[in-house]
């Protein structure tokens, strides 16, 4: 049999992630927990199948690239610039505090100060993937809370880029192996720092000056060809290509390079289509990221060093959270922003693993220290979704108090406002899901006829279009039960699903039917299989686009035939009267 570690990693990782993800979902846990367990099962520290950890790490990097590219597609330079006053000092303060706490813990465990310092830095940077997943699930990416969180992550990424570049020349000074890193002079250190900052600056300037014109131009020209395959390839080529160039030439992280590529493409009208086309691959490779994290975890350390793991875990969860909470409070952000950012920072991820691996290779970190980081990181990634669930419940219980307090202090941001219930019909109304090419026509027609209506849409531009014509709109994903409840689902008359994703539609229909058994549900489908699936989920009726097109074309053909017959009759020469009378021509 051929040696195929890449195929084995993909098959084993995805299959195990699916199995354990489903089990976690059935147990009402986050699927992330299942993905991490799948990685542990596929790792070298448990019996049975062992996947290639190196390949898994590279595949997970693709997931990080696609995730950050997708996030960039929803952001503009103005969005990030608007939160600079809070994220720059805030991220610096949080990294400094977490690093100091880690340094103190390392010193208490008898480690050299250099090892303790690197250990602390590893505990200070949150995982991009974990935080983005939490924000996306709660439709917070395009709110002020989301912008602050993303800006915070970008500052942390830039700091870690500098650390990764500066660490090798400083290894000897910090107590590393002389064979791996020699002690550098002050001039050499400053030269390395200046060179790194210069390359990062050049990359950002090039992206702003050239990338914001070239990248949208390439995608628009590709779209003009009319090939969906080429358009999808163009999206992937831009995301992966820019990220790779950023790392290979400018020493910028994959994540930051991909994010800036997405930001540059944000100005194109095709940005939403690009995000949609990259979504399946993004989700698949993001899962492999969590699998790769689980593969690094050695369960034995939980028994061998439980107190050290607990202390490390508390620094991550309490130390980082406290810093995020305090900074946003000092800047007088709303309470929900304080709690959201504090909860989001209560975990570490990909940069911590990269930095720990470099520390081990330079002789700055022991294997035990890296195992502590991995174990605490794994626990923090498992606990973080649970903390967000607790935060969601607290928000639901204190919604009224939060709004009153925020309004009294004039702190509430227009993007973070809870749905305006005064504008949403209380009962006997229609809930419209989606405002794309189909939904916008349906919504306008219902609005013109004076039908009580509320729209649920995840695209901010579409929401703005709907609000302009007076349709009450909720920005969010209707798969979330909270979003549907905001639309007064229990007292609605009908539910119209114009979205093309049948799987998501099925989830929405099942929840709607359980909440409101008498609800009339009409859905959109693209095949007979989807029609059967949606009816089984609880839809009363479905409209298959292909059938309607065929019916319309048949009607059009009949009309054309009748028109052709009339034209033929109108252009036919007059009858020959002599011939009809039997007169023979002379």
Coordinates of C-alpha atoms in Angstrom, one line a residue:
X1 CA 0.0 0.0 0.0
X2 CA 1.3 3.5 -0.9
X3 CA 2.3 5.8 1.9
X4 CA -0.3 8.6 1.8
X5 CA 0.0 10.6 5.1
X6 CA -1.9 13.6 3.6
X7 CA -4.9 11.5 2.6
X8 CA -4.8 9.6 5.9
X9 CA -4.8 12.9 7.8
X10 CA -7.7 14.4 5.8
X11 CA -9.8 11.2 6.0
X12 CA -9.0 10.4 9.6
X13 CA -9.2 14.0 10.9
X14 CA -12.5 14.8 9.2
X15 CA -14.2 11.5 10.0
X16 CA -13.2 11.6 13.6
X17 CA -14.2 15.3 13.9
X18 CA -17.6 14.4 12.4
X19 CA -18.2 11.5 14.8
X20 CA -17.1 13.3 18.0
X21 CA -18.7 16.6 16.9
X22 CA -22.0 14.9 16.5
X23 CA -21.6 13.3 20.0
X24 CA -20.8 16.6 21.5
X25 CA -23.8 18.2 19.8
X26 CA -26.1 15.5 21.2
X27 CA -24.7 16.1 24.7
X28 CA -25.5 19.8 24.2
X29 CA -21.8 20.7 24.2
X30 CA -20.0 22.8 21.7
X31 CA -18.9 20.9 18.6
X32 CA -15.4 22.4 19.2
X33 CA -15.1 20.0 22.2
X34 CA -15.7 17.1 19.8
X35 CA -13.1 18.3 17.3
X36 CA -10.5 18.6 20.1
X37 CA -11.3 15.1 21.4
X38 CA -11.0 13.9 17.8
X39 CA -7.5 15.4 17.6
X40 CA -6.5 13.7 20.9
X41 CA -7.7 10.4 19.6
X42 CA -5.8 10.8 16.4
X43 CA -2.7 12.1 18.2
X44 CA 0.5 10.2 19.2
X45 CA -0.4 10.0 22.9
X46 CA -3.4 7.7 22.5
X47 CA -3.5 4.2 21.0
X48 CA -4.9 3.4 17.6
X49 CA -4.8 5.7 14.5
X50 CA -2.0 8.3 14.5
X51 CA -2.2 11.1 12.0
X52 CA 0.7 13.2 10.8
X53 CA 0.9 16.2 13.1
X54 CA 3.1 18.2 10.7
X55 CA 0.6 17.9 7.9
X56 CA -2.3 18.6 10.3
X57 CA -0.6 21.8 11.4
X58 CA -0.1 23.0 7.8
X59 CA -3.8 22.2 6.9
X60 CA -4.9 24.1 9.9
X61 CA -3.0 27.1 8.7
X62 CA -5.1 27.1 5.5
X63 CA -8.2 27.2 7.8
X64 CA -6.8 30.3 9.6
X65 CA -6.0 32.0 6.3
X66 CA -9.5 31.4 4.9
X67 CA -11.2 32.4 8.2
X68 CA -9.2 35.7 8.4
X69 CA -9.8 36.4 4.7
X70 CA -13.6 36.0 5.3
X71 CA -13.5 38.3 8.3
X72 CA -11.6 40.9 6.2
X73 CA -14.4 40.8 3.6
X74 CA -16.7 42.2 6.3
X75 CA -14.4 45.0 7.4
X76 CA -13.2 48.3 6.0
X77 CA -10.2 50.4 7.0
X78 CA -12.6 52.9 8.6
X79 CA -14.1 50.1 10.8
X80 CA -10.6 49.3 12.2
X81 CA -9.5 52.9 12.4
X82 CA -12.6 53.8 14.5
X83 CA -11.4 51.5 17.4
X84 CA -7.7 52.3 17.3
X85 CA -7.8 54.3 20.5
X86 CA -9.0 51.4 22.6
X87 CA -7.3 48.4 20.9
X88 CA -3.8 49.7 20.7
X89 CA -3.3 50.5 24.5
X90 CA -5.7 47.7 25.5
X91 CA -3.9 44.9 23.7
X92 CA -0.5 46.1 24.8
X93 CA -1.7 46.3 28.4
X94 CA -3.3 42.8 28.3
X95 CA -0.2 41.2 26.7
X96 CA 2.0 42.9 29.4
X97 CA -0.1 41.8 32.3
X98 CA -0.5 38.2 31.1
X99 CA 3.2 37.9 30.3
X100 CA 4.0 39.2 33.8
X101 CA 1.7 36.6 35.4
X102 CA 3.3 33.8 33.4
X103 CA 6.7 35.1 34.3
X104 CA 5.8 35.0 38.0
X105 CA 4.4 31.5 37.7
X106 CA 7.5 30.2 35.9
X107 CA 9.7 31.8 38.6
X108 CA 7.7 30.1 41.3
X109 CA 8.2 26.7 39.5
X110 CA 12.0 27.4 39.5
X111 CA 12.4 28.0 35.8
X112 CA 15.1 30.3 34.4
X113 CA 13.8 33.9 33.8
X114 CA 14.1 33.5 30.0
X115 CA 12.0 30.4 29.9
X116 CA 9.5 32.1 32.3
X117 CA 9.3 35.1 30.0
X118 CA 8.5 33.1 26.9
X119 CA 6.1 31.1 28.8
X120 CA 4.2 34.2 29.8
X121 CA 4.2 35.6 26.3
X122 CA 2.6 32.3 25.1
X123 CA -0.3 32.8 27.6
X124 CA -1.0 36.3 26.4
X125 CA -2.4 36.0 22.8
X126 CA -5.9 34.8 22.1
X127 CA -6.8 32.4 19.3
X128 CA -8.2 34.1 16.3
X129 CA -10.2 31.0 15.2
X130 CA -11.9 30.5 18.6
X131 CA -12.9 34.1 19.1
X132 CA -14.2 34.5 15.5
X133 CA -16.3 31.4 15.8
X134 CA -17.9 32.8 18.9
X135 CA -18.6 36.2 17.3
X136 CA -20.0 34.7 14.1
X137 CA -22.4 32.5 16.0
X138 CA -23.7 35.5 17.8
X139 CA -23.8 37.8 14.7
X140 CA -21.4 40.2 16.4
X141 CA -18.7 40.5 13.7
X142 CA -20.1 43.7 12.2
X143 CA -21.0 45.4 15.5
X144 CA -18.7 47.7 17.5
X145 CA -18.0 44.8 19.9
X146 CA -16.9 42.7 16.9
X147 CA -14.7 45.5 15.5
X148 CA -13.0 46.0 18.9
X149 CA -12.3 42.3 19.2
X150 CA -10.9 42.0 15.7
X151 CA -8.8 45.1 16.1
X152 CA -7.5 43.7 19.4
X153 CA -6.5 40.4 17.7
X154 CA -4.7 42.3 14.9
X155 CA -2.6 44.2 17.4
X156 CA -1.8 40.9 19.2
X157 CA -0.8 39.4 15.9
X158 CA 1.5 42.2 15.1
X159 CA 3.1 41.9 18.5
X160 CA 3.6 38.2 18.0
X161 CA 5.2 38.7 14.6
X162 CA 7.8 41.0 16.3
X163 CA 8.4 38.4 19.0
X164 CA 8.9 35.6 16.6
X165 CA 11.4 37.7 14.6
X166 CA 13.2 39.0 17.7
X167 CA 13.4 35.7 19.6
X168 CA 16.3 34.0 17.6
X169 CA 18.8 36.8 18.0
X170 CA 17.8 37.2 21.7
X171 CA 18.0 33.5 22.5
X172 CA 21.5 33.5 23.9
X173 CA 20.7 36.5 26.1
X174 CA 17.6 34.7 27.4
X175 CA 19.4 31.5 28.3
X176 CA 18.9 29.5 25.1
X177 CA 21.2 27.0 23.6
X178 CA 24.2 28.6 22.0
X179 CA 24.0 26.2 19.1
X180 CA 20.5 27.5 18.2
X181 CA 20.7 31.2 19.1
X182 CA 23.7 33.3 19.8
X183 CA 23.6 36.4 22.0
X184 CA 23.2 39.4 19.8
X185 CA 24.5 42.9 20.4
X186 CA 22.2 45.9 21.0
X187 CA 22.9 47.2 17.4
X188 CA 22.0 43.8 15.9
X189 CA 18.8 43.6 18.0
X190 CA 17.7 47.1 16.9
X191 CA 18.6 46.3 13.4
X192 CA 16.4 43.2 13.4
X193 CA 13.5 45.1 15.0
X194 CA 13.8 47.9 12.5
X195 CA 14.0 45.6 9.6
X196 CA 10.9 43.7 10.7
X197 CA 8.9 46.9 11.3
X198 CA 10.0 48.2 7.9
X199 CA 8.8 45.1 6.1
X200 CA 5.5 45.1 7.9
X201 CA 5.0 48.8 7.0
X202 CA 6.0 48.2 3.4
X203 CA 3.5 45.4 3.1
X204 CA 0.6 47.4 4.6
X205 CA 1.4 50.4 2.3
X206 CA 1.6 48.2 -0.7
X207 CA -1.8 46.6 0.1
X208 CA -3.3 50.1 0.6
X209 CA -1.8 51.6 -2.5
X210 CA -1.9 48.8 -4.9
X211 CA -3.8 45.9 -3.4
X212 CA -7.1 47.8 -2.9
X213 CA -7.1 48.4 -6.7
X214 CA -5.6 45.3 -8.1
X215 CA -7.4 42.7 -6.0
X216 CA -11.0 43.9 -6.7
X217 CA -10.0 44.4 -10.4
X218 CA -8.8 40.8 -10.7
X219 CA -12.0 39.4 -9.1
X220 CA -14.3 41.6 -11.2
X221 CA -12.5 40.6 -14.5
X222 CA -12.8 37.0 -13.5
X223 CA -16.5 37.3 -12.7
X224 CA -16.9 38.8 -16.2
X225 CA -15.7 35.6 -17.8
X226 CA -18.9 33.8 -16.5
X227 CA -17.2 30.7 -15.0
X228 CA -18.1 29.9 -11.4
X229 CA -15.1 27.6 -11.1
X230 CA -12.7 30.4 -12.1
X231 CA -14.3 32.8 -9.8
X232 CA -13.9 30.4 -6.8
X233 CA -10.3 29.8 -7.9
X234 CA -9.7 33.5 -8.0
X235 CA -11.0 33.9 -4.5
X236 CA -8.8 31.1 -3.1
X237 CA -5.8 32.4 -5.1
X238 CA -6.1 35.9 -3.7
X239 CA -6.6 34.6 -0.1
X240 CA -3.8 32.0 -0.1
X241 CA -1.5 33.9 -2.4
X242 CA -1.5 37.2 -0.5
X243 CA -1.1 35.3 2.8
X244 CA 1.9 33.3 1.6
X245 CA 3.6 36.4 0.1
X246 CA 3.0 38.2 3.3
X247 CA 4.8 35.5 5.3
X248 CA 7.5 34.5 2.8
X249 CA 8.6 38.0 1.8
X250 CA 7.4 40.5 4.5
X251 CA 7.6 38.3 7.6
X252 CA 3.9 39.0 8.3
X253 CA 1.7 36.2 9.7
X254 CA -0.6 34.2 7.4
X255 CA -3.6 35.5 9.4
X256 CA -2.7 39.1 9.0
X257 CA -1.9 38.9 5.3
X258 CA -5.1 37.1 4.6
X259 CA -7.1 39.6 6.7
X260 CA -5.7 42.5 4.8
X261 CA -6.5 40.8 1.4
X262 CA -10.1 40.5 2.6
X263 CA -10.2 44.1 3.7
X264 CA -8.9 45.3 0.3
X265 CA -11.6 43.2 -1.5
X266 CA -14.3 44.6 0.8
X267 CA -14.7 47.6 -1.5
X268 CA -15.8 45.3 -4.4
X269 CA -19.4 44.6 -5.0
X270 CA -18.4 40.9 -5.3
X271 CA -17.2 40.6 -1.7
X272 CA -20.3 38.8 -0.5
X273 CA -20.1 36.3 -3.3
X274 CA -16.5 35.7 -2.5
X275 CA -17.3 35.1 1.1
X276 CA -20.1 32.7 0.2
X277 CA -17.8 30.7 -2.2
X278 CA -15.0 30.3 0.3
X279 CA -17.3 29.3 3.2
X280 CA -17.3 25.5 2.7
X281 CA -13.5 25.2 2.5
X282 CA -13.2 27.7 5.4
X283 CA -15.4 25.6 7.7
X284 CA -13.6 22.3 6.7
X285 CA -10.1 23.6 7.3
X286 CA -11.2 25.4 10.5
X287 CA -12.2 22.0 11.9
X288 CA -8.8 20.6 11.0
X289 CA -7.3 23.5 13.1
X290 CA -9.0 22.2 16.2
X291 CA -8.1 18.6 15.3
X292 CA -4.4 19.6 15.0
X293 CA -4.6 21.3 18.5
X294 CA -6.0 18.2 20.0
X295 CA -3.2 16.1 18.5
X296 CA -0.6 18.0 20.5
X297 CA -2.3 17.3 23.8
X298 CA -0.8 14.6 26.1
X299 CA -3.6 13.5 28.6
X300 CA -1.0 12.2 31.0
X301 CA 0.0 15.7 32.0
X302 CA -3.4 16.2 33.6
X303 CA -2.4 13.5 36.2
X304 CA 1.3 14.4 36.5
X305 CA 1.0 18.2 37.0
X306 CA -2.6 19.2 37.8
X307 CA -1.8 22.2 40.0
X308 CA 0.6 23.7 37.4
X309 CA -2.1 23.2 34.7
X310 CA -4.7 24.9 36.9
X311 CA -2.5 27.9 37.6
X312 CA -1.7 28.3 33.9
X313 CA -5.4 27.9 33.0
X314 CA -6.4 30.6 35.5
X315 CA -3.9 33.0 34.1
X316 CA -5.4 32.5 30.7
X317 CA -9.1 32.6 31.7
X318 CA -9.0 35.1 34.6
X319 CA -5.9 37.2 33.8
X320 CA -6.7 37.9 30.1
X321 CA -10.4 38.3 30.7
X322 CA -9.8 40.8 33.6
X323 CA -7.5 42.9 31.4
X324 CA -10.1 43.1 28.5
X325 CA -12.9 43.9 30.9
X326 CA -10.9 46.6 32.7
X327 CA -9.7 48.3 29.5
X328 CA -13.2 48.5 28.0
X329 CA -14.5 49.8 31.3
X330 CA -11.9 52.5 31.5
X331 CA -12.9 53.6 27.9
X332 CA -16.6 53.6 29.0
X333 CA -17.7 51.0 26.6
X334 CA -21.2 49.4 27.3
X335 CA -21.3 46.6 29.8
X336 CA -22.0 44.0 27.1
X337 CA -18.9 45.1 25.2
X338 CA -16.9 44.7 28.4
X339 CA -18.2 41.2 29.1
X340 CA -18.0 40.0 25.4
X341 CA -14.4 41.1 25.1
X342 CA -13.4 39.7 28.5
X343 CA -15.0 36.3 27.6
X344 CA -13.5 36.2 24.1
X345 CA -9.9 36.7 25.5
X346 CA -10.3 33.8 27.9
X347 CA -8.4 31.4 25.7
X348 CA -5.2 31.0 23.7
X349 CA -4.4 29.2 20.4
X350 CA -2.4 29.1 17.3
X351 CA 0.2 31.8 18.0
X352 CA 0.9 30.3 21.4
X353 CA 1.7 26.9 19.8
X354 CA 4.0 28.5 17.2
X355 CA 5.8 30.5 19.8
X356 CA 6.1 27.5 22.1
X357 CA 7.5 25.4 19.3
X358 CA 10.1 28.1 18.5
X359 CA 11.0 28.4 22.2
X360 CA 11.7 24.6 22.4
X361 CA 13.8 24.6 19.3
X362 CA 15.9 27.5 20.7
X363 CA 16.3 25.8 24.0
X364 CA 14.3 28.4 25.8
X365 CA 11.4 26.2 26.8
X366 CA 11.3 22.7 28.1
X367 CA 8.9 20.0 26.8
X368 CA 7.1 20.2 30.2
X369 CA 6.6 23.9 29.7
X370 CA 5.2 23.4 26.2
X371 CA 2.9 20.6 27.5
X372 CA 1.6 22.9 30.2
X373 CA 0.8 25.5 27.5
X374 CA -0.9 22.9 25.3
X375 CA -3.0 21.5 28.2
X376 CA -4.1 24.9 29.5
X377 CA -4.8 26.0 25.9
X378 CA -6.9 22.9 25.2
X379 CA -8.9 23.4 28.4
X380 CA -9.4 27.1 27.7
X381 CA -10.7 26.3 24.2
X382 CA -13.1 23.8 25.7
X383 CA -14.3 26.1 28.4
X384 CA -14.6 29.3 26.3
X385 CA -17.8 28.3 24.4
X386 CA -19.4 27.4 27.8
X387 CA -18.5 30.9 29.1
X388 CA -20.2 32.4 26.1
X389 CA -23.3 30.4 26.7
X390 CA -23.4 31.6 30.3
X391 CA -22.9 35.2 29.0
X392 CA -25.8 34.7 26.5
X393 CA -28.1 33.6 29.4
X394 CA -27.0 36.5 31.5
X395 CA -27.7 38.9 28.7
X396 CA -31.1 37.4 28.1
X397 CA -32.0 37.7 31.8
X398 CA -30.7 41.3 32.1
X399 CA -31.6 42.6 28.7
X400 CA -33.9 45.4 30.0
X401 CA -31.5 46.5 32.7
X402 CA -28.6 46.6 30.2
X403 CA -30.5 48.8 27.8
X404 CA -31.7 51.2 30.5
X405 CA -28.2 51.5 31.9
X406 CA -26.6 52.0 28.5
X407 CA -29.1 54.6 27.4
X408 CA -28.8 56.5 30.6
X409 CA -25.0 56.8 30.0
X410 CA -25.4 57.4 26.2
X411 CA -23.0 54.5 25.7
X412 CA -25.0 52.3 23.4
X413 CA -23.7 52.0 19.8
X414 CA -26.2 51.9 17.0
X415 CA -24.7 48.7 15.6
X416 CA -25.1 47.0 19.0
X417 CA -28.7 47.9 19.7
X418 CA -31.0 45.1 20.5
X419 CA -33.8 44.6 17.9
X420 CA -36.3 47.5 18.1
X421 CA -39.3 45.6 19.3
X422 CA -41.6 48.6 18.7
X423 CA -41.1 48.3 15.0
X424 CA -41.7 44.5 14.8
X425 CA -45.3 43.4 14.6
X426 CA -46.5 41.8 17.7
X427 CA -48.7 39.1 16.1
X428 CA -50.4 37.9 12.9
X429 CA -47.4 39.0 10.8
X430 CA -45.1 37.4 8.2
X431 CA -41.4 36.6 8.8
X432 CA -39.3 36.8 5.7
X433 CA -35.9 35.1 5.7
X434 CA -33.4 36.5 3.2
X435 CA -33.4 39.7 1.1
X436 CA -31.4 38.6 -1.9
X437 CA -32.7 38.5 -5.5
X438 CA -35.8 36.5 -4.5
X439 CA -36.4 37.8 -1.0
X440 CA -36.1 41.5 -2.1
X441 CA -38.9 41.0 -4.7
X442 CA -41.1 39.2 -2.2
X443 CA -40.4 41.8 0.5
X444 CA -41.2 44.7 -1.7
X445 CA -44.4 43.1 -2.9
X446 CA -45.6 42.4 0.6
X447 CA -44.7 45.9 1.7
X448 CA -46.6 47.4 -1.2
X449 CA -49.7 45.5 -0.2
X450 CA -49.4 46.6 3.4
X451 CA -48.8 43.2 4.8
X452 CA -47.3 43.2 8.4
X453 CA -43.8 42.0 7.9
X454 CA -40.4 41.5 9.6
X455 CA -37.2 40.6 7.7
X456 CA -34.3 38.5 9.1
X457 CA -31.1 38.9 7.0
X458 CA -27.4 38.3 7.8
X459 CA -26.1 40.8 5.1
X460 CA -25.8 44.3 6.4
X461 CA -26.1 45.9 3.0
X462 CA -29.3 44.0 2.3
X463 CA -30.6 45.1 5.7
X464 CA -30.0 48.7 4.9
X465 CA -31.8 48.3 1.6
X466 CA -34.8 46.8 3.4
X467 CA -34.9 49.5 6.1
X468 CA -34.8 52.2 3.3
X469 CA -38.3 51.0 2.1
X470 CA -39.6 50.7 5.7
X471 CA -39.3 47.0 6.3
X472 CA -38.5 46.2 10.0
X473 CA -35.3 44.3 9.9
X474 CA -33.2 42.1 12.2
X475 CA -29.5 41.7 11.3
X476 CA -28.6 38.0 12.1
X477 CA -28.7 34.4 11.1
X478 CA -32.2 32.9 11.3
X479 CA -30.6 29.5 12.3
X480 CA -30.1 31.1 15.7
X481 CA -33.2 30.5 17.8
X482 CA -32.7 33.8 19.5
X483 CA -32.9 35.7 16.2
X484 CA -36.2 34.0 15.4
X485 CA -37.6 34.7 18.8
X486 CA -36.7 38.4 18.3
X487 CA -39.1 38.3 15.3
X488 CA -42.0 37.2 17.5
X489 CA -42.1 33.7 15.9
X490 CA -44.6 32.4 18.4
X491 CA -47.3 34.8 17.3
X492 CA -46.5 35.0 13.6
X493 CA -48.9 34.1 10.8
X494 CA -46.5 32.8 8.1
X495 CA -42.8 32.1 7.5
X496 CA -41.3 32.7 4.1
X497 CA -37.8 31.2 3.5
X498 CA -36.2 32.7 0.3
X499 CA -32.6 31.5 1.2
X500 CA -31.1 28.9 -1.2
X501 CA -29.4 26.9 1.6
X502 CA -31.8 24.0 2.1
X503 CA -29.9 22.6 5.2
X504 CA -30.1 25.8 7.0
X505 CA -33.7 26.2 5.9
X506 CA -34.6 22.8 7.4
X507 CA -33.1 23.8 10.8
X508 CA -35.1 27.0 10.7
X509 CA -38.3 25.2 9.7
X510 CA -38.0 22.6 12.5
X511 CA -37.6 25.2 15.2
X512 CA -40.4 27.3 13.8
X513 CA -42.8 24.3 13.7
X514 CA -42.0 23.4 17.3
X515 CA -42.5 27.0 18.5
X516 CA -45.6 27.8 16.4
X517 CA -47.4 24.6 15.2
X518 CA -50.0 26.6 13.4
X519 CA -47.5 28.6 11.4
X520 CA -47.8 28.6 7.6
X521 CA -44.4 27.8 6.2
X522 CA -43.3 28.4 2.5
X523 CA -39.8 27.5 1.5
X524 CA -37.5 27.6 -1.6
X525 CA -35.9 24.5 -3.1
X526 CA -33.7 23.6 -6.0
X527 CA -34.4 19.9 -6.5
X528 CA -37.0 17.3 -5.8
X529 CA -34.7 15.9 -3.0
X530 CA -34.7 19.3 -1.4
X531 CA -38.5 19.6 -1.7
X532 CA -38.8 16.2 0.1
X533 CA -36.4 17.3 2.8
X534 CA -38.1 20.6 3.5
X535 CA -41.5 19.0 3.6
X536 CA -40.2 16.4 6.1
X537 CA -38.8 19.2 8.2
X538 CA -42.3 20.8 8.4
X539 CA -42.8 23.1 5.4
X540 CA -46.4 23.4 4.2
X541 CA -45.3 24.2 0.6
X542 CA -42.2 24.6 -1.4
X543 CA -41.4 26.4 -4.6
X544 CA -38.7 24.8 -6.8
X545 CA -37.0 27.4 -8.9
X546 CA -36.3 25.1 -11.8
X547 CA -40.0 24.1 -12.0
X548 CA -41.2 27.7 -12.0
X549 CA -38.6 28.5 -14.7
X550 CA -39.8 25.6 -16.8
X551 CA -43.5 26.6 -16.3
X552 CA -42.7 30.2 -17.2
X553 CA -40.8 29.1 -20.4
X554 CA -43.7 26.9 -21.4
X555 CA -46.2 29.8 -21.0
X556 CA -43.8 32.0 -22.9
X557 CA -43.6 29.4 -25.7
X558 CA -47.3 29.2 -26.0
X559 CA -47.6 33.0 -26.1
X560 CA -44.9 33.1 -28.8
X561 CA -46.7 30.5 -30.9
X562 CA -50.0 32.4 -30.7
X563 CA -48.2 35.6 -31.7
X564 CA -46.4 33.9 -34.6
X565 CA -49.8 32.6 -35.8
X566 CA -51.3 36.0 -35.7
X567 CA -48.4 37.6 -37.5
X568 CA -48.5 34.8 -40.1
X569 CA -52.2 35.5 -40.7
X570 CA -51.7 39.2 -40.9
X571 CA -48.9 38.8 -43.5
X572 CA -50.7 36.1 -45.6
X573 CA -51.6 37.4 -49.2
X574 CA -55.3 37.9 -49.9
X575 CA -57.2 34.9 -51.4
X576 CA -57.5 34.5 -55.2
X577 CA -61.3 35.3 -55.9
X578 CA -61.0 34.2 -59.6
X579 CA -59.7 30.8 -58.6
X580 CA -62.5 30.4 -56.1
X581 CA -65.1 31.2 -58.8
X582 CA -63.6 28.6 -61.2
X583 CA -62.4 31.1 -63.8
X584 CA -59.5 29.8 -65.8
X585 CA -56.6 32.1 -66.5
X586 CA -56.2 33.1 -70.2

